[in-house]
Amino acid sequence: PLVRIPGSMPQRADKSGHCKMRFDVSPEGQPFNVTAKKCTTSILERASIKNVQKWKYNPKIVDGRAVSRTGVESTIRFKLSDERGRLIPE
């Protein structure tokens, strides 16, 4: 991706986690049809979808034309630390 904004941890989350995402990319490089295939906790699903929708990709060029891509997958990781800076595991 040209732009990949890091995920922000939902306030209700009480441990680290991740979401495996699946989406399509328009000819203009904008993700759409964004879904969470699997998340370690449902609290992360909405934040992950909103995050991916802000990403931007280079267009895929076929025969000199920009075309959409389907079935792009990526994993978003959320890391939560305690007051001492220690990682709270998944």
mmCIF file with all atom_site columns, C-alpha atoms in Angstrom:
data_model
loop_
_atom_site.group_PDB
_atom_site.id
_atom_site.type_symbol
_atom_site.label_atom_id
_atom_site.label_alt_id
_atom_site.label_comp_id
_atom_site.label_asym_id
_atom_site.label_entity_id
_atom_site.label_seq_id
_atom_site.pdbx_PDB_ins_code
_atom_site.Cartn_x
_atom_site.Cartn_y
_atom_site.Cartn_z
_atom_site.occupancy
_atom_site.B_iso_or_equiv
_atom_site.pdbx_formal_charge
_atom_site.auth_seq_id
_atom_site.auth_comp_id
_atom_site.auth_asym_id
_atom_site.auth_atom_id
_atom_site.pdbx_PDB_model_num
ATOM 1  C CA . PRO A 1 1  ? 0.000   0.000   0.000   1.00 0.00 ? 1  PRO A CA 1
ATOM 2  C CA . LEU A 1 2  ? 0.993   3.626   -0.571  1.00 0.00 ? 2  LEU A CA 1
ATOM 3  C CA . VAL A 1 3  ? -0.696  4.667   2.670   1.00 0.00 ? 3  VAL A CA 1
ATOM 4  C CA . ARG A 1 4  ? -1.190  2.269   5.571   1.00 0.00 ? 4  ARG A CA 1
ATOM 5  C CA . ILE A 1 5  ? -2.417  4.010   8.692   1.00 0.00 ? 5  ILE A CA 1
ATOM 6  C CA . PRO A 1 6  ? -1.635  2.047   11.878  1.00 0.00 ? 6  PRO A CA 1
ATOM 7  C CA . GLY A 1 7  ? -4.600  0.675   13.793  1.00 0.00 ? 7  GLY A CA 1
ATOM 8  C CA . SER A 1 8  ? -5.734  2.429   16.933  1.00 0.00 ? 8  SER A CA 1
ATOM 9  C CA . MET A 1 9  ? -6.615  0.214   19.867  1.00 0.00 ? 9  MET A CA 1
ATOM 10 C CA . PRO A 1 10 ? -10.303 0.389   20.838  1.00 0.00 ? 10 PRO A CA 1
ATOM 11 C CA . GLN A 1 11 ? -10.754 1.772   24.350  1.00 0.00 ? 11 GLN A CA 1
ATOM 12 C CA . ARG A 1 12 ? -12.642 -1.335  25.506  1.00 0.00 ? 12 ARG A CA 1
ATOM 13 C CA . ALA A 1 13 ? -9.812  -3.698  24.527  1.00 0.00 ? 13 ALA A CA 1
ATOM 14 C CA . ASP A 1 14 ? -8.120  -5.376  27.468  1.00 0.00 ? 14 ASP A CA 1
ATOM 15 C CA . LYS A 1 15 ? -5.399  -7.341  25.637  1.00 0.00 ? 15 LYS A CA 1
ATOM 16 C CA . SER A 1 16 ? -3.342  -7.339  22.439  1.00 0.00 ? 16 SER A CA 1
ATOM 17 C CA . GLY A 1 17 ? -4.752  -8.997  19.352  1.00 0.00 ? 17 GLY A CA 1
ATOM 18 C CA . HIS A 1 18 ? -4.969  -9.107  15.594  1.00 0.00 ? 18 HIS A CA 1
ATOM 19 C CA . CYS A 1 19 ? -7.431  -9.301  12.708  1.00 0.00 ? 19 CYS A CA 1
ATOM 20 C CA . LYS A 1 20 ? -6.971  -11.030 9.373   1.00 0.00 ? 20 LYS A CA 1
ATOM 21 C CA . MET A 1 21 ? -8.617  -8.805  6.791   1.00 0.00 ? 21 MET A CA 1
ATOM 22 C CA . ARG A 1 22 ? -9.859  -9.427  3.242   1.00 0.00 ? 22 ARG A CA 1
ATOM 23 C CA . PHE A 1 23 ? -10.834 -6.705  0.780   1.00 0.00 ? 23 PHE A CA 1
ATOM 24 C CA . ASP A 1 24 ? -10.883 -5.569  -2.825  1.00 0.00 ? 24 ASP A CA 1
ATOM 25 C CA . VAL A 1 25 ? -9.059  -2.537  -4.237  1.00 0.00 ? 25 VAL A CA 1
ATOM 26 C CA . SER A 1 26 ? -10.648 -0.193  -6.784  1.00 0.00 ? 26 SER A CA 1
ATOM 27 C CA . PRO A 1 27 ? -8.843  0.967   -9.941  1.00 0.00 ? 27 PRO A CA 1
ATOM 28 C CA . GLU A 1 28 ? -8.173  4.217   -8.045  1.00 0.00 ? 28 GLU A CA 1
ATOM 29 C CA . GLY A 1 29 ? -6.412  2.310   -5.220  1.00 0.00 ? 29 GLY A CA 1
ATOM 30 C CA . GLN A 1 30 ? -9.195  2.563   -2.617  1.00 0.00 ? 30 GLN A CA 1
ATOM 31 C CA . PRO A 1 31 ? -10.088 -0.540  -0.541  1.00 0.00 ? 31 PRO A CA 1
ATOM 32 C CA . PHE A 1 32 ? -13.751 -1.651  -0.605  1.00 0.00 ? 32 PHE A CA 1
ATOM 33 C CA . ASN A 1 33 ? -15.753 -4.746  0.411   1.00 0.00 ? 33 ASN A CA 1
ATOM 34 C CA . VAL A 1 34 ? -13.618 -4.803  3.560   1.00 0.00 ? 34 VAL A CA 1
ATOM 35 C CA . THR A 1 35 ? -14.309 -7.752  5.877   1.00 0.00 ? 35 THR A CA 1
ATOM 36 C CA . ALA A 1 36 ? -12.613 -9.236  8.904   1.00 0.00 ? 36 ALA A CA 1
ATOM 37 C CA . LYS A 1 37 ? -11.959 -12.924 8.223   1.00 0.00 ? 37 LYS A CA 1
ATOM 38 C CA . LYS A 1 38 ? -10.828 -13.691 11.756  1.00 0.00 ? 38 LYS A CA 1
ATOM 39 C CA . CYS A 1 39 ? -10.100 -11.555 14.813  1.00 0.00 ? 39 CYS A CA 1
ATOM 40 C CA . THR A 1 40 ? -8.696  -12.647 18.153  1.00 0.00 ? 40 THR A CA 1
ATOM 41 C CA . THR A 1 41 ? -11.545 -10.676 19.739  1.00 0.00 ? 41 THR A CA 1
ATOM 42 C CA . SER A 1 42 ? -14.672 -9.124  18.227  1.00 0.00 ? 42 SER A CA 1
ATOM 43 C CA . ILE A 1 43 ? -13.791 -5.749  19.794  1.00 0.00 ? 43 ILE A CA 1
ATOM 44 C CA . LEU A 1 44 ? -11.058 -5.317  17.149  1.00 0.00 ? 44 LEU A CA 1
ATOM 45 C CA . GLU A 1 45 ? -13.269 -6.013  14.116  1.00 0.00 ? 45 GLU A CA 1
ATOM 46 C CA . ARG A 1 46 ? -14.855 -2.574  13.641  1.00 0.00 ? 46 ARG A CA 1
ATOM 47 C CA . ALA A 1 47 ? -11.558 -0.731  14.263  1.00 0.00 ? 47 ALA A CA 1
ATOM 48 C CA . SER A 1 48 ? -9.804  -2.950  11.711  1.00 0.00 ? 48 SER A CA 1
ATOM 49 C CA . ILE A 1 49 ? -12.430 -2.356  9.024   1.00 0.00 ? 49 ILE A CA 1
ATOM 50 C CA . LYS A 1 50 ? -12.308 1.422   9.534   1.00 0.00 ? 50 LYS A CA 1
ATOM 51 C CA . ASN A 1 51 ? -8.521  1.313   9.418   1.00 0.00 ? 51 ASN A CA 1
ATOM 52 C CA . VAL A 1 52 ? -8.318  -0.602  6.113   1.00 0.00 ? 52 VAL A CA 1
ATOM 53 C CA . GLN A 1 53 ? -10.862 1.733   4.507   1.00 0.00 ? 53 GLN A CA 1
ATOM 54 C CA . LYS A 1 54 ? -8.334  4.578   4.970   1.00 0.00 ? 54 LYS A CA 1
ATOM 55 C CA . TRP A 1 55 ? -5.505  2.780   3.165   1.00 0.00 ? 55 TRP A CA 1
ATOM 56 C CA . LYS A 1 56 ? -4.433  3.711   -0.372  1.00 0.00 ? 56 LYS A CA 1
ATOM 57 C CA . TYR A 1 57 ? -2.854  1.423   -2.983  1.00 0.00 ? 57 TYR A CA 1
ATOM 58 C CA . ASN A 1 58 ? -1.046  1.874   -6.282  1.00 0.00 ? 58 ASN A CA 1
ATOM 59 C CA . PRO A 1 59 ? -3.418  0.968   -9.090  1.00 0.00 ? 59 PRO A CA 1
ATOM 60 C CA . LYS A 1 60 ? -2.983  -2.424  -10.725 1.00 0.00 ? 60 LYS A CA 1
ATOM 61 C CA . ILE A 1 61 ? -2.233  -1.862  -14.427 1.00 0.00 ? 61 ILE A CA 1
ATOM 62 C CA . VAL A 1 62 ? -3.329  -4.431  -17.028 1.00 0.00 ? 62 VAL A CA 1
ATOM 63 C CA . ASP A 1 63 ? -2.903  -3.655  -20.735 1.00 0.00 ? 63 ASP A CA 1
ATOM 64 C CA . GLY A 1 64 ? -2.236  -0.006  -19.887 1.00 0.00 ? 64 GLY A CA 1
ATOM 65 C CA . ARG A 1 65 ? -5.444  0.391   -17.820 1.00 0.00 ? 65 ARG A CA 1
ATOM 66 C CA . ALA A 1 66 ? -6.009  0.562   -14.081 1.00 0.00 ? 66 ALA A CA 1
ATOM 67 C CA . VAL A 1 67 ? -8.149  -2.367  -12.909 1.00 0.00 ? 67 VAL A CA 1
ATOM 68 C CA . SER A 1 68 ? -9.549  -3.482  -9.584  1.00 0.00 ? 68 SER A CA 1
ATOM 69 C CA . ARG A 1 69 ? -7.980  -6.206  -7.440  1.00 0.00 ? 69 ARG A CA 1
ATOM 70 C CA . THR A 1 70 ? -9.954  -8.790  -5.522  1.00 0.00 ? 70 THR A CA 1
ATOM 71 C CA . GLY A 1 71 ? -9.141  -10.922 -2.527  1.00 0.00 ? 71 GLY A CA 1
ATOM 72 C CA . VAL A 1 72 ? -6.345  -8.812  -1.051  1.00 0.00 ? 72 VAL A CA 1
ATOM 73 C CA . GLU A 1 73 ? -5.459  -10.009 2.453   1.00 0.00 ? 73 GLU A CA 1
ATOM 74 C CA . SER A 1 74 ? -3.571  -8.363  5.288   1.00 0.00 ? 74 SER A CA 1
ATOM 75 C CA . THR A 1 75 ? -3.222  -8.745  9.048   1.00 0.00 ? 75 THR A CA 1
ATOM 76 C CA . ILE A 1 76 ? -3.607  -5.832  11.448  1.00 0.00 ? 76 ILE A CA 1
ATOM 77 C CA . ARG A 1 77 ? -1.912  -6.191  14.837  1.00 0.00 ? 77 ARG A CA 1
ATOM 78 C CA . PHE A 1 78 ? -2.937  -4.307  17.947  1.00 0.00 ? 78 PHE A CA 1
ATOM 79 C CA . LYS A 1 79 ? -0.468  -4.117  20.825  1.00 0.00 ? 79 LYS A CA 1
ATOM 80 C CA . LEU A 1 80 ? -1.624  -3.123  24.283  1.00 0.00 ? 80 LEU A CA 1
ATOM 81 C CA . SER A 1 81 ? 0.816   -2.393  27.115  1.00 0.00 ? 81 SER A CA 1
ATOM 82 C CA . ASP A 1 82 ? 0.307   -2.068  30.843  1.00 0.00 ? 82 ASP A CA 1
ATOM 83 C CA . GLU A 1 83 ? 1.300   0.999   32.876  1.00 0.00 ? 83 GLU A CA 1
ATOM 84 C CA . ARG A 1 84 ? 4.886   -0.303  33.065  1.00 0.00 ? 84 ARG A CA 1
ATOM 85 C CA . GLY A 1 85 ? 5.135   -0.654  29.286  1.00 0.00 ? 85 GLY A CA 1
ATOM 86 C CA . ARG A 1 86 ? 4.925   -4.466  29.294  1.00 0.00 ? 86 ARG A CA 1
ATOM 87 C CA . LEU A 1 87 ? 3.001   -6.020  26.435  1.00 0.00 ? 87 LEU A CA 1
ATOM 88 C CA . ILE A 1 88 ? -0.346  -7.542  27.412  1.00 0.00 ? 88 ILE A CA 1
ATOM 89 C CA . PRO A 1 89 ? -0.454  -10.726 25.277  1.00 0.00 ? 89 PRO A CA 1
ATOM 90 C CA . GLU A 1 90 ? -3.337  -11.967 23.140  1.00 0.00 ? 90 GLU A CA 1
#
